[in-house]
CSV table of C-alpha atoms in Angstrom, one decimal:
chain,number,residue,atom,x,y,z
A,1,MET,CA,57.8,-28.1,50.0
A,2,GLN,CA,58.6,-25.2,47.7
A,3,VAL,CA,55.9,-23.0,49.2
A,4,ALA,CA,57.2,-23.9,52.7
A,5,ASP,CA,60.7,-22.9,51.8
A,6,GLU,CA,59.5,-19.6,50.4
A,7,ARG,CA,57.7,-18.8,53.6
A,8,LYS,CA,61.1,-18.9,55.3
A,9,GLU,CA,62.6,-16.5,52.8
A,10,ARG,CA,63.1,-12.8,53.5
A,11,TYR,CA,61.9,-10.2,51.0
A,12,ASP,CA,63.8,-7.2,52.2
A,13,PHE,CA,64.4,-6.2,48.5
A,14,LEU,CA,60.8,-5.0,48.3
A,15,ASP,CA,61.4,-2.6,51.2
A,16,TRP,CA,64.6,-1.4,49.5
A,17,LEU,CA,62.7,-0.7,46.3
A,18,ARG,CA,60.0,1.1,48.1
A,19,VAL,CA,62.5,3.3,50.0
A,20,ILE,CA,64.3,4.1,46.7
A,21,ALA,CA,61.1,4.9,44.9
A,22,ILE,CA,60.1,7.4,47.7
A,23,PHE,CA,63.6,8.9,47.7
A,24,VAL,CA,63.3,9.5,43.9
A,25,LEU,CA,60.1,11.4,44.5
A,26,PHE,CA,62.2,14.2,46.1
A,27,PHE,CA,64.0,14.6,42.8
A,28,PHE,CA,60.8,14.3,40.7
A,29,HIS,CA,58.7,16.8,42.6
A,30,THR,CA,61.6,19.3,42.9
A,31,GLY,CA,61.9,19.0,39.1
A,32,MET,CA,58.2,19.8,38.7
A,33,ILE,CA,59.1,23.4,39.7
A,34,PHE,CA,61.4,23.7,36.7
A,35,VAL,CA,59.8,21.9,33.8
A,36,GLY,CA,57.0,24.3,33.0
A,37,TRP,CA,54.2,21.8,33.4
A,38,GLY,CA,52.0,24.1,35.5
A,39,TRP,CA,52.7,22.7,39.0
A,40,HIS,CA,51.7,24.3,42.3
A,41,VAL,CA,54.8,26.5,42.5
A,42,VAL,CA,56.9,27.1,39.4
A,43,ASN,CA,60.1,28.8,38.5
A,44,GLN,CA,59.9,31.4,35.7
A,45,GLN,CA,62.9,30.0,33.9
A,46,THR,CA,62.7,26.3,33.1
A,47,ILE,CA,65.4,23.5,32.8
A,48,PRO,CA,64.6,21.9,29.4
A,49,SER,CA,67.1,19.1,29.9
A,50,LEU,CA,64.9,17.8,32.8
A,51,GLN,CA,61.8,17.2,30.7
A,52,TRP,CA,62.7,13.8,29.2
A,53,PRO,CA,64.1,12.4,32.5
A,54,MET,CA,61.0,13.6,34.2
A,55,ASP,CA,58.7,12.1,31.6
A,56,ILE,CA,60.4,8.8,31.9
A,57,ALA,CA,60.5,8.9,35.7
A,58,HIS,CA,56.7,9.6,35.7
A,59,ARG,CA,56.3,6.3,34.0
A,60,LEU,CA,58.2,4.4,36.7
A,61,ARG,CA,58.0,6.1,40.1
A,62,MET,CA,54.4,5.4,41.1
A,63,PRO,CA,53.9,2.1,39.2
A,64,LEU,CA,56.7,0.6,41.3
A,65,LEU,CA,55.0,1.7,44.5
A,66,PHE,CA,51.7,0.2,43.5
A,67,VAL,CA,53.2,-3.1,42.4
A,68,ILE,CA,55.0,-3.4,45.8
A,69,THR,CA,51.8,-2.5,47.5
A,70,GLY,CA,50.0,-5.3,45.7
A,71,ALA,CA,52.6,-7.7,46.8
A,72,GLY,CA,52.3,-6.4,50.4
A,73,MET,CA,48.6,-7.2,50.4
A,74,TRP,CA,49.3,-10.8,49.5
A,75,PHE,CA,51.9,-11.2,52.3
A,76,ALA,CA,49.6,-9.4,54.9
A,77,LEU,CA,46.7,-11.7,54.1
A,78,GLN,CA,48.8,-14.8,54.7
A,79,ARG,CA,48.7,-14.3,58.5
A,80,ARG,CA,45.9,-11.8,59.2
A,81,SER,CA,42.1,-12.3,59.5
A,82,VAL,CA,40.0,-10.2,57.1
A,83,VAL,CA,38.8,-8.0,60.0
A,84,ARG,CA,42.4,-7.3,61.2
A,85,PHE,CA,43.6,-6.7,57.7
A,86,LEU,CA,40.8,-4.1,57.1
A,87,LYS,CA,41.4,-2.5,60.5
A,88,GLU,CA,45.1,-2.1,59.9
A,89,ARG,CA,44.6,-0.7,56.4
A,90,THR,CA,42.0,1.7,57.6
A,91,VAL,CA,44.3,3.0,60.4
A,92,LYS,CA,47.3,3.0,58.0
A,93,LEU,CA,45.7,4.6,55.0
A,94,LEU,CA,42.4,6.4,55.8
A,95,LEU,CA,43.5,8.1,59.0
A,96,PRO,CA,46.7,9.6,57.4
A,97,LEU,CA,44.6,10.7,54.4
A,98,VAL,CA,42.0,12.6,56.4
A,99,VAL,CA,44.6,14.2,58.7
A,100,GLY,CA,46.8,14.9,55.8
A,101,MET,CA,44.1,16.7,53.9
A,102,PHE,CA,43.6,19.2,56.8
A,103,LEU,CA,47.1,19.4,58.2
A,104,VAL,CA,49.7,18.6,55.5
A,105,VAL,CA,48.2,19.6,52.2
A,106,PRO,CA,46.7,23.1,52.9
A,107,PRO,CA,50.1,24.8,53.0
A,108,GLN,CA,50.7,23.6,49.4
A,109,ILE,CA,47.5,25.3,48.3
A,110,TYR,CA,48.3,28.4,50.3
A,111,TYR,CA,51.7,28.9,48.6
A,112,GLU,CA,50.1,28.2,45.2
A,113,ARG,CA,47.5,30.9,45.8
A,114,LEU,CA,50.2,33.3,46.9
A,115,GLN,CA,52.3,32.7,43.8
A,116,ARG,CA,49.4,33.1,41.5
A,117,GLY,CA,48.1,36.2,43.2
A,118,GLN,CA,45.0,34.6,44.4
A,119,TRP,CA,45.7,35.3,48.1
A,120,SER,CA,47.8,37.9,49.9
A,121,GLY,CA,47.1,37.4,53.6
A,122,GLY,CA,48.6,35.1,56.2
A,123,TYR,CA,48.2,31.4,56.5
A,124,ALA,CA,45.9,31.4,59.6
A,125,ASP,CA,43.4,33.7,57.8
A,126,PHE,CA,43.7,31.5,54.6
A,127,TYR,CA,42.9,28.4,56.6
A,128,ALA,CA,40.0,29.9,58.5
A,129,THR,CA,38.3,31.6,55.5
A,130,HIS,CA,39.2,29.2,52.7
A,131,VAL,CA,40.1,25.7,53.9
A,132,LEU,CA,37.3,25.5,56.4
A,133,GLN,CA,34.8,26.3,53.7
A,134,PHE,CA,35.3,22.7,52.6
A,135,ILE,CA,35.1,23.5,48.9
A,136,PRO,CA,37.0,21.0,46.8
A,137,TYR,CA,40.1,22.1,44.9
A,138,PRO,CA,40.7,23.7,42.4
A,139,THR,CA,37.5,25.8,42.9
A,140,GLY,CA,38.1,25.7,46.6
A,141,ASP,CA,41.0,24.9,48.9
A,142,VAL,CA,40.4,21.4,50.2
A,143,SER,CA,42.3,18.6,48.4
A,144,TRP,CA,44.3,15.4,48.9
A,145,HIS,CA,46.9,16.5,46.3
A,146,HIS,CA,49.8,13.9,46.4
A,147,LEU,CA,47.9,11.9,49.0
A,148,TRP,CA,45.7,10.6,46.1
A,149,PHE,CA,48.1,7.6,46.3
A,150,ILE,CA,46.7,6.8,49.8
A,151,LEU,CA,43.1,7.3,48.8
A,152,TYR,CA,43.4,5.0,45.7
A,153,LEU,CA,45.1,2.3,47.7
A,154,TYR,CA,42.4,2.3,50.3
A,155,VAL,CA,39.7,2.0,47.6
A,156,TYR,CA,41.7,-0.8,46.0
A,157,VAL,CA,41.8,-2.7,49.2
A,158,LEU,CA,38.0,-2.5,49.6
A,159,LEU,CA,37.4,-3.2,45.9
A,160,LEU,CA,39.8,-6.1,45.5
A,161,LEU,CA,39.4,-7.9,48.9
A,162,PRO,CA,36.8,-10.5,47.7
A,163,ALA,CA,38.9,-11.4,44.7
A,164,MET,CA,42.1,-11.5,46.8
A,165,LEU,CA,40.5,-13.8,49.3
A,166,TRP,CA,39.3,-16.1,46.6
A,167,TRP,CA,42.7,-16.2,45.0
A,168,LYS,CA,44.3,-16.9,48.4
A,169,ARG,CA,42.0,-19.9,48.8
A,170,ALA,CA,42.3,-21.2,45.3
A,171,ARG,CA,46.0,-20.3,44.9
A,172,PRO,CA,46.3,-21.6,41.3
A,173,ASN,CA,49.8,-23.0,40.6
A,174,ILE,CA,50.9,-20.6,37.9
A,175,ALA,CA,54.5,-20.8,36.9
A,176,PRO,CA,56.4,-17.6,36.1
A,177,GLY,CA,57.8,-17.3,32.6
A,178,ALA,CA,58.4,-14.9,29.7
A,179,TRP,CA,54.6,-14.6,29.3
A,180,LEU,CA,54.8,-12.1,32.2
A,181,CYS,CA,56.2,-9.5,29.7
A,182,LEU,CA,52.7,-9.4,28.1
A,183,LEU,CA,51.2,-7.8,31.2
A,184,GLY,CA,52.3,-4.4,29.8
A,185,LEU,CA,49.6,-4.8,27.0
A,186,PRO,CA,46.5,-4.3,29.2
A,187,LEU,CA,48.2,-1.2,30.7
A,188,GLY,CA,48.7,0.2,27.2
A,189,ILE,CA,45.2,-0.7,26.0
A,190,ASN,CA,43.7,1.1,29.1
A,191,GLU,CA,45.7,4.2,28.3
A,192,ALA,CA,44.9,4.2,24.6
A,193,LEU,CA,41.2,3.9,25.3
A,194,LEU,CA,40.7,6.1,28.3
A,195,LYS,CA,43.5,8.7,28.6
A,196,SER,CA,42.0,11.1,26.0
A,197,VAL,CA,38.5,10.8,27.6
A,198,PHE,CA,39.6,10.8,31.2
A,199,PRO,CA,42.9,12.6,31.5
A,200,GLU,CA,45.0,12.3,34.6
A,201,THR,CA,43.4,14.4,37.4
A,202,HIS,CA,43.7,12.3,40.6
A,203,ASN,CA,40.2,13.7,41.5
A,204,PHE,CA,38.9,10.1,41.9
A,205,VAL,CA,35.5,11.0,40.2
A,206,ASN,CA,36.6,11.4,36.6
A,207,ASP,CA,40.0,9.7,36.7
A,208,TRP,CA,39.3,6.3,35.1
A,209,TYR,CA,42.5,6.1,33.1
A,210,ILE,CA,44.7,6.5,36.1
A,211,PHE,CA,42.4,4.6,38.4
A,212,ASN,CA,42.4,1.5,36.2
A,213,HIS,CA,46.1,1.9,35.5
A,214,TYR,CA,47.2,1.6,39.1
A,215,LEU,CA,44.5,-0.9,39.9
A,216,LEU,CA,46.1,-3.2,37.3
A,217,LEU,CA,49.5,-2.7,38.7
A,218,THR,CA,48.3,-3.4,42.3
A,219,ILE,CA,46.7,-6.6,41.0
A,220,TYR,CA,49.9,-7.5,39.2
A,221,GLY,CA,51.9,-7.1,42.4
A,222,TYR,CA,49.4,-9.4,44.3
A,223,LEU,CA,49.5,-12.0,41.6
A,224,LEU,CA,53.3,-12.0,41.4
A,225,ALA,CA,53.7,-12.4,45.1
A,226,SER,CA,51.4,-15.5,45.0
A,227,MET,CA,53.5,-17.3,42.4
A,228,PRO,CA,56.1,-19.7,43.9
A,229,GLY,CA,59.5,-18.9,42.6
A,230,VAL,CA,58.6,-15.7,40.8
A,231,TRP,CA,61.3,-13.5,42.4
A,232,LYS,CA,64.0,-16.0,41.6
A,233,TRP,CA,62.7,-16.3,38.0
A,234,MET,CA,62.7,-12.5,37.6
A,235,ALA,CA,66.3,-12.3,39.0
A,236,GLY,CA,67.3,-14.8,36.3
A,237,PHE,CA,65.4,-12.9,33.7
A,238,ARG,CA,66.6,-9.4,34.8
A,239,ARG,CA,69.1,-8.8,32.0
A,240,TRP,CA,66.5,-9.6,29.3
A,241,SER,CA,63.8,-7.4,30.9
A,242,LEU,CA,66.3,-4.5,31.3
A,243,LEU,CA,67.5,-4.8,27.7
A,244,ALA,CA,64.0,-5.0,26.4
A,245,GLY,CA,62.9,-2.1,28.5
A,246,LEU,CA,65.8,0.1,27.3
A,247,ALA,CA,65.2,-0.9,23.7
A,248,SER,CA,61.5,-0.1,23.9
A,249,ILE,CA,62.1,3.4,25.3
A,250,VAL,CA,64.9,4.2,22.9
A,251,LEU,CA,62.8,3.0,19.9
A,252,LEU,CA,59.8,5.0,21.1
A,253,ILE,CA,61.9,8.2,21.6
A,254,THR,CA,63.4,7.7,18.1
A,255,MET,CA,60.0,7.4,16.6
A,256,PHE,CA,58.9,10.5,18.4
A,257,ASN,CA,61.8,12.5,17.1
A,258,THR,CA,61.4,11.3,13.5
A,259,GLY,CA,57.7,11.9,13.5
A,260,VAL,CA,56.7,8.3,13.0
A,261,VAL,CA,54.8,8.2,16.3
A,262,ALA,CA,52.8,11.1,17.7
A,263,HIS,CA,52.5,11.8,21.4
A,264,ASP,CA,49.3,10.5,23.0
A,265,SER,CA,48.7,8.2,20.0
A,266,VAL,CA,47.8,4.5,20.4
A,267,ALA,CA,51.4,3.5,19.6
A,268,ASP,CA,52.6,5.9,22.3
A,269,ALA,CA,50.3,4.5,24.9
A,270,VAL,CA,51.1,0.8,24.1
A,271,GLY,CA,54.9,1.4,23.7
A,272,ALA,CA,55.2,3.5,26.9
A,273,ASN,CA,53.4,1.0,29.0
A,274,ILE,CA,55.4,-1.9,27.6
A,275,PHE,CA,58.5,0.1,28.8
A,276,THR,CA,56.8,0.7,32.2
A,277,TRP,CA,56.1,-3.0,32.8
A,278,LEU,CA,59.4,-4.3,31.5
A,279,SER,CA,61.1,-1.8,33.8
A,280,MET,CA,59.0,-3.1,36.8
A,281,MET,CA,60.3,-6.6,36.0
A,282,ALA,CA,63.8,-5.4,35.8
A,283,PHE,CA,63.5,-3.5,39.1
A,284,LEU,CA,62.1,-6.6,40.8
A,285,GLY,CA,64.7,-8.9,39.3
A,286,TYR,CA,67.7,-6.7,40.1
A,287,GLY,CA,66.2,-5.9,43.5
A,288,TYR,CA,65.9,-9.5,44.4
A,289,ARG,CA,69.4,-10.3,43.2
A,290,TYR,CA,71.2,-7.4,44.9
A,291,LEU,CA,69.0,-6.0,47.6
A,292,SER,CA,67.9,-9.1,49.5
A,293,PHE,CA,69.5,-8.1,52.8
A,294,ALA,CA,68.7,-5.9,55.8
A,295,ASN,CA,70.9,-3.5,57.6
A,296,PRO,CA,70.4,-0.6,60.1
A,297,LEU,CA,69.7,1.8,57.3
A,298,LEU,CA,66.9,-0.3,56.0
A,299,VAL,CA,65.4,-0.8,59.5
A,300,TRP,CA,65.3,3.0,59.9
A,301,ALA,CA,64.1,3.8,56.3
A,302,ARG,CA,61.5,1.1,56.4
A,303,GLU,CA,59.7,3.0,59.1
A,304,ALA,CA,60.5,6.5,57.9
A,305,SER,CA,59.5,6.1,54.3
A,306,TYR,CA,55.7,6.5,54.7
A,307,PRO,CA,55.9,9.7,56.8
A,308,PHE,CA,58.5,11.0,54.3
A,309,TYR,CA,56.1,10.4,51.5
A,310,ILE,CA,53.3,12.2,53.3
A,311,LEU,CA,55.5,15.2,54.1
A,312,HIS,CA,57.7,15.6,51.1
A,313,GLN,CA,55.5,17.5,48.6
A,314,THR,CA,54.3,20.1,51.0
A,315,VAL,CA,57.9,20.7,52.2
A,316,ILE,CA,59.1,21.0,48.6
A,317,VAL,CA,56.3,23.5,47.7
A,318,ALA,CA,56.9,25.6,50.8
A,319,ILE,CA,60.6,25.8,50.3
A,320,GLY,CA,60.3,26.2,46.5
A,321,TYR,CA,58.0,29.2,46.9
A,322,TYR,CA,60.8,31.2,48.6
A,323,ILE,CA,63.7,29.8,46.5
A,324,VAL,CA,62.2,30.6,43.1
A,325,GLN,CA,62.1,34.3,44.1
A,326,THR,CA,65.9,34.4,44.3
A,327,ALA,CA,68.2,35.4,41.4
A,328,TRP,CA,70.1,32.1,41.4
A,329,THR,CA,70.4,30.0,38.3
A,330,PRO,CA,67.7,27.3,37.8
A,331,TRP,CA,70.1,24.4,38.6
A,332,THR,CA,71.2,26.1,41.8
A,333,LYS,CA,67.6,26.6,42.8
A,334,TYR,CA,66.9,23.0,42.0
A,335,PHE,CA,69.6,21.6,44.2
A,336,VAL,CA,68.9,24.0,47.1
A,337,VAL,CA,65.2,23.0,47.1
A,338,LEU,CA,66.2,19.3,46.9
A,339,VAL,CA,68.7,19.4,49.8
A,340,LEU,CA,66.6,21.7,52.0
A,341,SER,CA,63.5,19.6,51.5
A,342,MET,CA,65.2,16.4,52.3
A,343,GLY,CA,66.8,18.0,55.4
A,344,ALA,CA,63.5,19.5,56.5
A,345,CYS,CA,61.7,16.1,56.3
A,346,LEU,CA,64.4,14.5,58.2
A,347,VAL,CA,64.2,17.1,61.0
A,348,LEU,CA,60.4,16.8,61.2
A,349,TYR,CA,60.5,13.1,61.2
A,350,GLU,CA,63.3,12.7,63.8
A,351,GLY,CA,62.4,15.6,65.9
A,352,CYS,CA,58.7,15.1,66.1
A,353,ILE,CA,56.8,12.4,64.1
A,354,ARG,CA,58.6,9.3,65.3
A,355,ARG,CA,58.8,10.3,68.9
A,356,PHE,CA,55.1,10.7,69.9
A,357,ALA,CA,52.3,8.2,69.8
A,358,VAL,CA,49.8,10.5,68.3
A,359,SER,CA,52.0,11.7,65.5
A,360,ARG,CA,53.1,8.1,64.8
A,361,LEU,CA,49.5,7.1,64.5
A,362,VAL,CA,48.4,9.9,62.1
A,363,PHE,CA,51.4,9.3,59.9
A,364,GLY,CA,50.7,5.7,59.5
A,365,MET,CA,53.4,4.3,61.7
A,366,LYS,CA,53.1,1.4,64.2
A,367,LEU,CA,53.0,2.4,67.8
A,368,ARG,CA,56.2,1.5,69.7
A,369,SER,CA,56.3,-1.9,71.2
A,370,ALA,CA,57.6,-2.6,74.6
A,371,ARG,CA,59.7,-5.4,73.2
A,372,PRO,CA,62.4,-4.8,70.7
A,373,GLN,CA,61.6,-5.9,67.1
A,374,PRO,CA,63.9,-8.1,65.1
A,375,VAL,CA,66.1,-6.4,62.5
A,376,ALA,CA,65.0,-8.6,59.6
A,377,ILE,CA,61.4,-9.8,59.2
A,378,PRO,CA,60.9,-13.3,57.7
A,379,ILE,CA,57.9,-13.9,55.5
A,380,ALA,CA,56.3,-16.0,58.2
A,381,GLN,CA,56.0,-12.9,60.2
A,382,GLY,CA,54.2,-10.9,57.5
A,383,ALA,CA,57.1,-10.3,55.2
A,384,ARG,CA,56.4,-6.9,53.8
A,385,GLU,CA,53.1,-6.4,55.5
A,386,ASP,CA,54.4,-2.9,56.1
A,387,VAL,CA,54.5,-2.0,52.5
A,388,GLN,CA,51.8,0.6,52.2
């Protein structure tokens, strides 16, 4: 009876969290221009006060997307055959990845080469003589850059599908509880063991720390979605997870500043990932409590968020290349890049992407239906099957 009741429940909060996470990416990747971490386009003068917020955001932004994605896989498999599931994920992930690598990402590399003095010609010549050589970045000029997220998701789908189907059939009756807090430990152990050997590259070949990190988070999302009552439990536990997460990061930063813990140590890896996971629990708990509703903004953003993700970094890099050449203060440049990039993505989405069948397809959107879709989608209709 409990399972049947949950199938009637609506999980719009997961869509809200996904939209918020992608919105935060604009702030994060704009900040990358100003923190001195060697990004594709950088400002000569940095903003030191951004470094700690950026470091913390790095621990939260993508993990939330992968957890939501894992949950989306559970919901999608409840009403889809294996063949349909794989077909939809191929169209939704692999096609935007391939098109993005040759349409969306090359301008990022072009502006990076311009700023570093590695190219001085026009974009058409750059594309013909460099991109079409098909030499992988950074030696060459073909890359997936921020679209690594899509590549890894597609590989996870193929890798996890047998286990997901087995779990769906078995559906062990596991009750949520405080034991869920312990899921941060495997994340910390993975980082402690592998980060120094396989540092974060997103190149897929030698990226085992990151590959395993987000694989675990995807699995966590799938397992959580399969647990009856888990979202309500997390909502009830939300204050504890929030307080514990805040306490863990404050303690960790204090130990950094006092020299008790060194960056990239075992204690750093374990402590940081405990913070990450407790924060995921807090996001899910507060999201379920306060974001379990749909409105016209969510209906629009639910569809727009994936194209915005695909576009945002290229737009930020292109605009940032020109803005960093001005004499404005770093904070002025930051907000100008932020606002212009959001506006440019909005114009590209509204003016082109959402209006044509081909562009909708290559940006991972559903083709328009002849019949109007309902505003809120109950779980019986796939409930968050659209989560990438």
